[in-house]
XYZ file of C-alpha atoms in Angstrom:
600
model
C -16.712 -0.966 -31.793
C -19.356 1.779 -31.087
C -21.516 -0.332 -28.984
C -18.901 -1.209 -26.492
C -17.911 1.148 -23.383
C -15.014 1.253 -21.109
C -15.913 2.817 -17.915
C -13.989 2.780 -14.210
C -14.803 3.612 -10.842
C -13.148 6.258 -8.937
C -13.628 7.803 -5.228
C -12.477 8.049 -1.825
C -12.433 5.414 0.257
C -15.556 3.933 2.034
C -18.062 6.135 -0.795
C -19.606 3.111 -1.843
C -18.125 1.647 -4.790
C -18.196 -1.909 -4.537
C -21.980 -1.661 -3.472
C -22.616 0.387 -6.283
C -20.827 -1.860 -8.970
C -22.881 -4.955 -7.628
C -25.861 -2.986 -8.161
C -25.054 -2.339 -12.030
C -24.139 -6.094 -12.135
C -27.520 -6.801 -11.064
C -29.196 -4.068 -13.186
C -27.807 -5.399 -16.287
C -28.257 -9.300 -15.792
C -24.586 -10.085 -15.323
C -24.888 -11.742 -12.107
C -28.525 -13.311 -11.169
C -29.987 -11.924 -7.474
C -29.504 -16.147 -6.204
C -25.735 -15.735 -6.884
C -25.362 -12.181 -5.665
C -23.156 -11.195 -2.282
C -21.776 -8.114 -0.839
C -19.065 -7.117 -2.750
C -19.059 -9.628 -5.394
C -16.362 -8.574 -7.393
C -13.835 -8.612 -4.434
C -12.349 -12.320 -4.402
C -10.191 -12.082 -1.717
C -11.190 -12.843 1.821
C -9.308 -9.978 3.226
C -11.639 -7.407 1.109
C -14.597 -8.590 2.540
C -13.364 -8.997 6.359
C -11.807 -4.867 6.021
C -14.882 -4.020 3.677
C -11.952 -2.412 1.571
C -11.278 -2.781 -2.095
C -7.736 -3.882 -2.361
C -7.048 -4.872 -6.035
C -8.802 -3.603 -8.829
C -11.182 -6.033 -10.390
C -12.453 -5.656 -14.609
C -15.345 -7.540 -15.692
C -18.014 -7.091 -19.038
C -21.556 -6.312 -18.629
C -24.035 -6.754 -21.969
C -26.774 -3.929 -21.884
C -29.559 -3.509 -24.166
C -30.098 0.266 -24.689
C -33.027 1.630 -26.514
C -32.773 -1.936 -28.695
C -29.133 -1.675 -29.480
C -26.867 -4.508 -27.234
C -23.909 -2.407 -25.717
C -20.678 -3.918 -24.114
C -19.801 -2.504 -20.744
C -16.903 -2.929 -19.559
C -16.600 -1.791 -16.063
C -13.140 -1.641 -13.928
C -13.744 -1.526 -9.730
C -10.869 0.681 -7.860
C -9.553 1.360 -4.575
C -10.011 3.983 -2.851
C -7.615 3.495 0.148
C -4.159 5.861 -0.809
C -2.195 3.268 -0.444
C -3.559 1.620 -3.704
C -3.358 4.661 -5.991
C -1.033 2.500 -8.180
C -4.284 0.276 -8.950
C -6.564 3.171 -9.676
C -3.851 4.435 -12.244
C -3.305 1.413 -14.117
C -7.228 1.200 -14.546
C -7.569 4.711 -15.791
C -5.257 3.949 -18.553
C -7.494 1.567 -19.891
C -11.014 3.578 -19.995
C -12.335 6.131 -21.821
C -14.681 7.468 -19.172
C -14.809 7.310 -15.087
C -17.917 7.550 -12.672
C -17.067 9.922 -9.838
C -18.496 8.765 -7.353
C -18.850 11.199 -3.693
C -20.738 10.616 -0.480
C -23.952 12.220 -0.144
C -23.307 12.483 3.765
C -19.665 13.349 3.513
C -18.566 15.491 0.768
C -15.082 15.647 -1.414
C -12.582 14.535 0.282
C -8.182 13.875 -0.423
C -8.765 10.868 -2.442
C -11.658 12.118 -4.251
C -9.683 14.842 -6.076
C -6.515 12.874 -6.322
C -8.197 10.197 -7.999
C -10.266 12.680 -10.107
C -6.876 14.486 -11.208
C -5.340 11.255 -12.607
C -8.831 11.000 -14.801
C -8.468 14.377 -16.078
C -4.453 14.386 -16.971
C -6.005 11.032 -19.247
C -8.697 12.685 -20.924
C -11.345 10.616 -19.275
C -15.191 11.848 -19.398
C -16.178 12.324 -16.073
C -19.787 11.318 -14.801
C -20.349 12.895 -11.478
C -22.442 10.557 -8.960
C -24.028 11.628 -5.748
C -24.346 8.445 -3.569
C -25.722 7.274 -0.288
C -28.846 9.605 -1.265
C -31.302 7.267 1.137
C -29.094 8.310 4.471
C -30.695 10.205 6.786
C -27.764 12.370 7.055
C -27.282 13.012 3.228
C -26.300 16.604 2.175
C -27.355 16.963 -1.479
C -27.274 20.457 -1.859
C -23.980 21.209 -0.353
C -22.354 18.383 -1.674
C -23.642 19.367 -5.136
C -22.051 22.660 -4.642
C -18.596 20.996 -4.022
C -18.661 18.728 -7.404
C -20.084 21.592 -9.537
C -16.995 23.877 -8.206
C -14.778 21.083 -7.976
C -15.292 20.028 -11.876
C -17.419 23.306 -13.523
C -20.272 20.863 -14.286
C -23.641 21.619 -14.206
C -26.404 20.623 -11.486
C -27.688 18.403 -13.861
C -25.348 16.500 -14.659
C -24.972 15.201 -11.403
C -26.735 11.923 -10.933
C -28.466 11.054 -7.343
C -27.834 7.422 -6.838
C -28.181 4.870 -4.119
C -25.862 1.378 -4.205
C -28.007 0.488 -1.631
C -31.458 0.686 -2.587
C -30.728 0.897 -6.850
C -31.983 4.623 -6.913
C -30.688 5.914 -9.861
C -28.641 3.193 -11.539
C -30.683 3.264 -14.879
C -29.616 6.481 -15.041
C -26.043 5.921 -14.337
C -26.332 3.164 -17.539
C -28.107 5.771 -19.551
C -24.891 8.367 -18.516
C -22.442 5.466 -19.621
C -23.694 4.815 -23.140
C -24.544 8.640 -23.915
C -21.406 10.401 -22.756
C -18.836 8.257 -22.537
C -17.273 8.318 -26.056
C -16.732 4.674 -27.672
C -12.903 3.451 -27.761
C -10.834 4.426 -30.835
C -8.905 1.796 -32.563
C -8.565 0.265 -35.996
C -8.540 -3.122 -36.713
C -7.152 -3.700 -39.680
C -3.654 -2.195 -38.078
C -1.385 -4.743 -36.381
C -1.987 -5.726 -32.648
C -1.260 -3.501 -30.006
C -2.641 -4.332 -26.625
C -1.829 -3.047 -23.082
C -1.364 -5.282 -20.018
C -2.894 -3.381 -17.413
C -2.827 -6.588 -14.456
C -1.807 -9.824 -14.273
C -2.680 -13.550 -11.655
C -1.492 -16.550 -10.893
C -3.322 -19.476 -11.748
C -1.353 -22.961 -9.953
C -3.216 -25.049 -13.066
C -3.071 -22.613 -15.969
C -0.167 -20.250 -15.334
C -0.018 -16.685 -15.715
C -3.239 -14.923 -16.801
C -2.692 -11.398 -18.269
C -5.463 -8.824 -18.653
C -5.587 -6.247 -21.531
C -7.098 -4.130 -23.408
C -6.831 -4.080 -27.426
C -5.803 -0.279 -28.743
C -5.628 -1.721 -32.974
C -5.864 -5.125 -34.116
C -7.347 -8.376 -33.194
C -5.981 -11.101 -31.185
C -6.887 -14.612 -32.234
C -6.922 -17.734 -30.393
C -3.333 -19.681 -31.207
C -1.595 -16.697 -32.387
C 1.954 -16.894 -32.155
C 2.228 -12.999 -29.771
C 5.235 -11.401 -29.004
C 5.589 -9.192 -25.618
C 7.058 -5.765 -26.621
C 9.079 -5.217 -23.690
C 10.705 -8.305 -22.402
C 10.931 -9.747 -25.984
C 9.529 -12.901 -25.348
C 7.358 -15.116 -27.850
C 4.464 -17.231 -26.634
C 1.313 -18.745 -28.415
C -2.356 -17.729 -27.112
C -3.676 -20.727 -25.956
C -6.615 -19.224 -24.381
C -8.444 -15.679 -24.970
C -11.610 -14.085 -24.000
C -13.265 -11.669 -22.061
C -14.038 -11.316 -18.279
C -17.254 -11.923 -17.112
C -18.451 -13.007 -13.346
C -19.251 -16.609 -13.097
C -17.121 -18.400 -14.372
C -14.826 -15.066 -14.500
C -13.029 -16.295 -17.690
C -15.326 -16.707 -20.854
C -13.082 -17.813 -24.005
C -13.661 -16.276 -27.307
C -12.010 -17.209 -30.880
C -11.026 -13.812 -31.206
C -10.975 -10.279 -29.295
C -11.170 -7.040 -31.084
C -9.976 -3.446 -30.571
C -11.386 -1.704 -27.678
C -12.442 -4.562 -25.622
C -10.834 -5.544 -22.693
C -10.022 -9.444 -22.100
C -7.641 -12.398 -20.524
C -5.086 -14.284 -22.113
C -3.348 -17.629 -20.782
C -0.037 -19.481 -22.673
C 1.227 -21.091 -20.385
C 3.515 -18.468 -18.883
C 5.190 -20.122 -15.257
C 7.826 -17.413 -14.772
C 6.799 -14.542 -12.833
C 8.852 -12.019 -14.089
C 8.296 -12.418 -17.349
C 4.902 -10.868 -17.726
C 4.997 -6.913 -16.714
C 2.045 -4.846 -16.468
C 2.290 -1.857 -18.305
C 3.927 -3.727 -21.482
C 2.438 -4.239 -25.216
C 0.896 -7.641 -26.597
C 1.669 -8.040 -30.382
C 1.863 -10.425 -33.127
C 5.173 -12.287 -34.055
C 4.448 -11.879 -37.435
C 3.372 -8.190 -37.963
C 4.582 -6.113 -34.830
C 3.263 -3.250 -33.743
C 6.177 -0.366 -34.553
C 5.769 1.001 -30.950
C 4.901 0.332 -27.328
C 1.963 1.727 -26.159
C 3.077 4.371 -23.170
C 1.137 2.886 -19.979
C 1.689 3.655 -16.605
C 5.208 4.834 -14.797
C 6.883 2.888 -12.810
C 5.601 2.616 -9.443
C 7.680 4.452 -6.530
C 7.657 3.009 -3.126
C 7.093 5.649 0.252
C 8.017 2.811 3.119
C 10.786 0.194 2.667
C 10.742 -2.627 5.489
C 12.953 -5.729 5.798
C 10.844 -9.532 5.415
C 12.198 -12.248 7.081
C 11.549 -15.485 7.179
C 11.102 -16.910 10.979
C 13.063 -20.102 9.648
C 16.662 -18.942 7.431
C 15.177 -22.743 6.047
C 12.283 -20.979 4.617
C 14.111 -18.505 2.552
C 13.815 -19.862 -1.429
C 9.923 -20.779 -0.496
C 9.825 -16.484 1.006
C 11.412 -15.639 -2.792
C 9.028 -17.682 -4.610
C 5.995 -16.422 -2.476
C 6.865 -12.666 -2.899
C 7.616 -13.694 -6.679
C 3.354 -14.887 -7.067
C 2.165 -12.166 -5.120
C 4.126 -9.306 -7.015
C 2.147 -10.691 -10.122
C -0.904 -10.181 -8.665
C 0.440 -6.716 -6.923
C 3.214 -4.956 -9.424
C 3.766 -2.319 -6.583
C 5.511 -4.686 -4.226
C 9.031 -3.762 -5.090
C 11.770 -6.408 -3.145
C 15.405 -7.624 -3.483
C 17.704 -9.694 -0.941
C 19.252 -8.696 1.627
C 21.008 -10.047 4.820
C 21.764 -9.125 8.760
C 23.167 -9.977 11.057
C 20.490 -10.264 13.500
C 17.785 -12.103 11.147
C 19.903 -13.875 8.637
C 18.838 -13.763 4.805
C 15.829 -11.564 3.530
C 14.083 -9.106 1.605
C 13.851 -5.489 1.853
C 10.515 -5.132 0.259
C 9.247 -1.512 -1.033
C 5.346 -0.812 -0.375
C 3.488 2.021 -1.063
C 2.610 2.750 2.274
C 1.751 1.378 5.987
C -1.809 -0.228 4.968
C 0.069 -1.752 1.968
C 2.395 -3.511 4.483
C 0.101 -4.838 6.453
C -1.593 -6.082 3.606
C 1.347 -7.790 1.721
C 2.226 -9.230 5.497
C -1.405 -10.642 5.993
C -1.472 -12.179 2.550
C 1.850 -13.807 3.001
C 0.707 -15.443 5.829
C -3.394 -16.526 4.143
C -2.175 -17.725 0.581
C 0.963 -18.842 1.502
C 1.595 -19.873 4.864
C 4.358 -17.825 5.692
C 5.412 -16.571 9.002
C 7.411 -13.718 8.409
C 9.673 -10.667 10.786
C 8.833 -7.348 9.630
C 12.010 -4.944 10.936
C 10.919 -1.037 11.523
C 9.475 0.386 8.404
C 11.898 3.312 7.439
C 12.605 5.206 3.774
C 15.102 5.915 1.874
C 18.047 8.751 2.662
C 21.000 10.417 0.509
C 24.407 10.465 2.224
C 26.861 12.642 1.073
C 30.641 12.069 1.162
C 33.197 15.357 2.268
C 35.737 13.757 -0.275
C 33.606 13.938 -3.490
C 30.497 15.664 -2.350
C 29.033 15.178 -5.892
C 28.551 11.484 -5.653
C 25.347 10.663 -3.537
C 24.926 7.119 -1.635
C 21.613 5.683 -1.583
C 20.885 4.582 2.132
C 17.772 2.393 2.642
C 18.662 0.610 6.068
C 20.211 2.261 8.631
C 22.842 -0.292 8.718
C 24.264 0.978 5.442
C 24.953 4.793 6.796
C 28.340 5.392 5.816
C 30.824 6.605 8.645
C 29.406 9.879 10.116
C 32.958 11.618 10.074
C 33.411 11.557 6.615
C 29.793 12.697 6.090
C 29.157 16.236 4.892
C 25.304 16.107 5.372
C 22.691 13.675 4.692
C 19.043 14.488 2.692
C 15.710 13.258 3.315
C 13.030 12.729 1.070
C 9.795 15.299 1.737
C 6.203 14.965 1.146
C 3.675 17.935 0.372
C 0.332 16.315 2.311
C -3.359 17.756 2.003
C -5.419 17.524 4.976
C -9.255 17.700 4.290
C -11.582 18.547 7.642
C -13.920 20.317 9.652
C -13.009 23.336 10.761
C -13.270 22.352 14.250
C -10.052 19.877 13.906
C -7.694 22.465 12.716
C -5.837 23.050 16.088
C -5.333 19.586 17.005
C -4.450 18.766 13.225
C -2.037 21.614 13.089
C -0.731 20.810 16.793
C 0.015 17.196 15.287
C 2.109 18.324 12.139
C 3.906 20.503 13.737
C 5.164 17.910 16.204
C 6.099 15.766 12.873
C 8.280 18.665 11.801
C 5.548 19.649 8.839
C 5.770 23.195 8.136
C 2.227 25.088 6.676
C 2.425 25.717 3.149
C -1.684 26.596 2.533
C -5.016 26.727 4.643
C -8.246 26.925 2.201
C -11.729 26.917 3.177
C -13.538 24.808 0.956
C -16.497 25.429 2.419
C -17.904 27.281 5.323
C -16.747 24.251 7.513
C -14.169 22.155 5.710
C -10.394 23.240 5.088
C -7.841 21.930 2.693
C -4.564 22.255 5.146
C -1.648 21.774 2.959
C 1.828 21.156 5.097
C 5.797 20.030 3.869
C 6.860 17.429 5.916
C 9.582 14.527 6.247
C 7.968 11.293 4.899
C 9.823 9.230 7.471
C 7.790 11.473 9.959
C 4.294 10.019 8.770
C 5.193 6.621 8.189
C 5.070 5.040 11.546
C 1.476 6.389 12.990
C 0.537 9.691 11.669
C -2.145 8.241 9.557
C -4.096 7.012 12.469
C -2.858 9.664 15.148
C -4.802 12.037 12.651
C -7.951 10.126 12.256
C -7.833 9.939 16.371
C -7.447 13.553 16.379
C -9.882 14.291 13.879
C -12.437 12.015 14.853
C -12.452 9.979 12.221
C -13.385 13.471 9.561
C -9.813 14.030 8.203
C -8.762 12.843 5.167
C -5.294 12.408 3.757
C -3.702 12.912 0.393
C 0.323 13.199 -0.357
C 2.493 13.061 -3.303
C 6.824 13.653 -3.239
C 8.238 16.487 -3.663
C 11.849 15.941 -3.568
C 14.882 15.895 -1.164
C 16.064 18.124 1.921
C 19.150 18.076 4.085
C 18.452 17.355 7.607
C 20.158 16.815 10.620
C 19.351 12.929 10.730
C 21.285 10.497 13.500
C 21.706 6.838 13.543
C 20.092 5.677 16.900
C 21.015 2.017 17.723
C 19.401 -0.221 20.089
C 21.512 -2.413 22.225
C 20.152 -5.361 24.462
C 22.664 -6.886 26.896
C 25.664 -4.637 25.035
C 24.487 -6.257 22.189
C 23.711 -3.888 19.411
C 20.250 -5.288 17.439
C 20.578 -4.794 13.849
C 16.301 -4.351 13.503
C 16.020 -2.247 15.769
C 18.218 0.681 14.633
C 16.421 3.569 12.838
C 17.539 7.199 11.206
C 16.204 9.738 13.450
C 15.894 14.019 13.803
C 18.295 14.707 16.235
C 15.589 16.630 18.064
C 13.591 13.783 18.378
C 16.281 11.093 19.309
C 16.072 11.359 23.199
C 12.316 11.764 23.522
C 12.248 8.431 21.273
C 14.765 6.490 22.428
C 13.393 6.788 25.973
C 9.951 5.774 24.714
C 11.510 2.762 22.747
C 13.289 1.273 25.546
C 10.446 1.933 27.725
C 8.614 -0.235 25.291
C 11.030 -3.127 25.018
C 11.012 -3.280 28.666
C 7.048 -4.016 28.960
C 7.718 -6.694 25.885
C 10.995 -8.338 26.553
C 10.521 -11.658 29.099
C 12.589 -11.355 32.450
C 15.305 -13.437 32.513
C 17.703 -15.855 35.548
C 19.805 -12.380 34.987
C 19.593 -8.644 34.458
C 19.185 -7.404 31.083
C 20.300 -3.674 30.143
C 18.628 -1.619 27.554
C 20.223 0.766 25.550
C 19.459 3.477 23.415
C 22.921 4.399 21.894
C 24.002 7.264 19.115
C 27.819 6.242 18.012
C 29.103 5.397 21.626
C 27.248 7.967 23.641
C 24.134 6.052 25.754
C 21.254 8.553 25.392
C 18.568 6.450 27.757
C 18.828 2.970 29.294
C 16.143 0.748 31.217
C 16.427 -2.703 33.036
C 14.901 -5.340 32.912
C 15.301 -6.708 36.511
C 16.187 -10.447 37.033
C 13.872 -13.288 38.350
C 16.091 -14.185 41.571
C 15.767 -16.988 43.543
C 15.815 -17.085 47.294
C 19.177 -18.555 48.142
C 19.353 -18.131 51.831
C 15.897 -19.339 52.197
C 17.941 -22.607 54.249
C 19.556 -20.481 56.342
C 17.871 -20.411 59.871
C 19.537 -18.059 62.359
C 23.388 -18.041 62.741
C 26.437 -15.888 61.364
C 25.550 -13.238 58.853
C 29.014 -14.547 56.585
C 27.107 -17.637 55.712
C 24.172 -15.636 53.774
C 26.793 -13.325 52.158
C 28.103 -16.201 51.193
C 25.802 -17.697 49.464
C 24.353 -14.805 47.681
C 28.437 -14.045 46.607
C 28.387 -17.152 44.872
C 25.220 -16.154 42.853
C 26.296 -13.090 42.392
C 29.270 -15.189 40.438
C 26.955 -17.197 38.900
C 24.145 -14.281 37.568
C 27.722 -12.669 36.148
C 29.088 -15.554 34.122
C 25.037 -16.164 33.169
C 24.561 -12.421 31.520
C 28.048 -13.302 29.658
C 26.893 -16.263 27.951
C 23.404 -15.753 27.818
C 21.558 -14.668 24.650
C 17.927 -12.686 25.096
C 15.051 -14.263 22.367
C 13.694 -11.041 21.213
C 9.788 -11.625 20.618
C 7.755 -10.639 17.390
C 6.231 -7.985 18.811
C 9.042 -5.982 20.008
C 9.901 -5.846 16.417
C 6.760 -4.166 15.721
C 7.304 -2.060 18.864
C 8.048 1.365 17.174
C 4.626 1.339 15.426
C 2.811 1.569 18.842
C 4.823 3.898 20.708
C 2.158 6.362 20.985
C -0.479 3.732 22.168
């Protein structure tokens, strides 16, 4: 056990990380230079078309160390906020964590979140300074920022290039010499922590872990802690890159491997449970992760109500491979039967909707993201309803007051950004808590704000701002009351159940203009005249038309009495009337999305 290493990756996103792990894949021999690509540990299509790391990816590495063979075993993060979830499951199951910062660009919001879930886990910390062959690299300053960020000293810092391979011995050196080896006993019964999980169409579930005591043995009968269920290991090993699975008869405490039984039902494997034997248990589960809490809930349709067990069944695989996509049923009126999914933010979404779509050929609705409120009742003020769609808003006469949940964001940037950064909370009702200079030109801005304020388009209205230079960091920090409206959308008097959305009463008319403004641009004309409405209870707070496509009528009429053209248009005036009765108005997929682009 004190040749092997467990090591992950950790930075902000777009600091290099997946360039840097190929280069220690190539350093070490895993993965020969005819087989290498850009980002070889990212499997998914979308990761290479964003150049984002969107799941976390663990594979081994054998390196020979002044003559001794060591076992690497190196885990590959995200760095995008939205994937924190990933970062922390991988942290769990390391003893040690390269930090890695941009040489051009400095610390920024996800650097020191990421860094702070390393430290609460007693993880050594190796600090890396990368991008060192850009012209525009900052060494010294940026050295200044890690040594006050962590209390290390200069050198301990290692300059490295994923680019060019400067420095990556080094890093190896780092990995064997400081990180500590794992602690575990074998001879103690099996105790091993799922920390991800795929589906395999052939083979069934395959669960990743890593072994705290024991040893698991191919065909042992294993029992999983939390959902109670028995299986027998058909298959274990260890992860390596081509093929990615590499079976072994047995795998030992402190390594990190796969396991396949046959498993077919998604919800019986969760990450964050224990492996042990059926035989001799393990007394305790080992305490993972916690559960993951979703920031932006958002109802999935189907396009087809047809489609609807084959939308379950999707969502059911891709939750294996993504445990923070939290979903259950639910129905309207508008869309027929659904899910209203829970995601971790608005990149998250976009994500889970792309990959529906790539690995499963689903065409889905996506209603107006929106979170989750607490209504309070006059008659027993004590009991709180949970409200995630604004369709379940309880009457608002027997409301006493309704709470919203808050966010406390950091805001890293130049100093030259802070007015238009400020100008931009403030108009999302964020409220300055902090302003630090890190350095003579960056500032930590730290604001309270409504989190239904930034999830529509604050994250990109502040990278507009900001040039691109701002980065963005939040965490919960509990509920507020707030004077919060339902504002319904109604199109031809008909009220659209998608549509509606839980609004600051300050903000209602300025955005129900804007929305029906919108619609109007994105809704096709019609044989008659469609009215839209921005409504709160009965009271219609902005309206627009869309005008109808007319046909010439008295286009036969040549001359002659004037009562023969009223005539005719009378009678399609009749006509247009009984027409905007009957008829029903298609709404198009992008008016759905709509609300996202209202600023554009």
């Amino acid at each position: 056990m004190k040749n092997i290493r467990n090591f992950c990756i950790i930075a902000h996103i777009d600091h290099g990380k997946s360039t840097l792990a190929d280069r220690l894949l190539q350093t070490t021999g895993t993965i020969s230079d005819r087989e290498m690509q850009a980002q070889a540990l990212d499997d998914m299509d979308l990761e290479r078309e964003r150049g984002i790391t969107i799941k976390s990816h663990a594979i081994q590495m054998d390196y020979k160390h002044e003559g001794q063979l060591y076992k690497l075993n190196l885990i590959d993060t995200p760095g995008h906020v939205d994937f924190s979830y990933e970062v922390s499951r991988s942290i769990a199951a390391c003893e040690g964590a390269l930090l890695i910062v941009d040489a051009s660009q400095g610390i920024e919001a996800q650097t020191i979140s990421n860094l702070y879930l390393a430290i609460e886990h007693d993880l050594e910390i190796i600090p890396i300074l990368n991008k060192m062959d850009l012209p525009g690299a900052m060494p010294e300053e940026v050295s200044d920022q890690i040594i006050e960020l962590l209390g290390c000293k200069m050198e301990d810092i290692i300059q490295a290039s994923g680019k060019t391979g400067l420095g990556v011995d080094l890093i190896l050196d780092a990995v064997i010499n400081r990180i500590p080896a794992p602690q575990g006993d074998e001879s103690a019964p099996l105790q091993a922590m799922i920390f991800d999980s795929v589906f395999n169409p052939f083979r069934g579930i395959i669960a990743y872990y890593r072994v705290r005591n024991g040893i698991l043995r191919k065909g042992d009968k294993v029992k999983f802690f939390n959902t109670g269920k028995t299986y027998n290991a058909d298959e274990i090993g260890i992860l390596k890159i081509n093929p990615s699975l590499f079976p072994q008869d047995a795998v030992k405490a402190g390594d990190v491997g796969y396991i396949i039984s046959g498993i077919k039902q998604a919800n019986e494997v969760k990450v964050g449970d224990t492996i042990t034997l059926f035989d001799n248990p393990c007394l305790e589960s080992i305490k993972g992760f916690e559960d993951v809490k979703p920031m932006v809930f958002a109802g999935i349709y189907p396009v087809d109500t047809e489609d609807y067990e084959e939308l379950r069944y999707s969502m059911e695989k891709l939750q294996l491979n993504d445990s923070s996509l939290v979903f259950e049923p639910e129905s309207s009126a508008a869309l027929g039967f659904g899910f209203r999914c829970g995601f971790l933010g608005m990149l998250h979404m976009e994500i889970i909707q792309e990959r529906l779509e790539r690995e499963f050929n689903m065409t889905v609705i996506t209603t107006v993201p929106n979170v989750s409120y607490y209504a309070y009742m006059r008659k027993n003020p004590e009991v709180k309803i949970v409200v995630n769609n604004p369709s379940e808003l309880p009457d608002p006469s027997g409301m006493a007051y309704i709470e919203e949940p808050y966010i406390k964001a950091q805001v890293i940037t130049k100093s030259e950004y802070v007015g238009q950064i400020m100008t931009l909370c403030i108009e999302k009702r964020g409220e300055l808590r902090n302003q630090v200079y890190l350095t003579q030109d960056r500032v930590e801005l730290t604001f309270e704000m409504p989190l239904a304020e930034i999830v529509f388009d604050f994250y990109d209205r502040l990278k507009s701002v900001s040039r691109g230079y701002a980065s963005f960091d939040y965490h919960p920090v509990g509920y507020k009351e707030s004077d919060l409206i339902k504002m319904d959308l109604l199109l031809n008097a008909e009220q659209i159940d998608a549509l509606s959305a839980l609004v600051h009463r300050s903000n209602a008319y300025s955005l129900g203009k804007k929305l029906c403004l919108k619609l109007k641009e994105l809704i096709p004309r019609q044989q008659f005249e469609i009215p839209i409405q921005a409504a709160i209870g009965a009271k219609i707070i902005a309206r627009e038309t869309i005008k109808a496509l007319r046909k010439d009528v008295t286009a036969k009429c040549y001359g002659g009495d004037i009562s023969r053209k009223r005539k005719l248009l009378e009678k399609q005036k009749e006509g247009k009337k009984r027409m905007r009765q009957v008829g029903r108005v298609e709404i198009p997929q992008d008016a759905f999305m709509a609300i996202l682009k209202l600023n554009d």
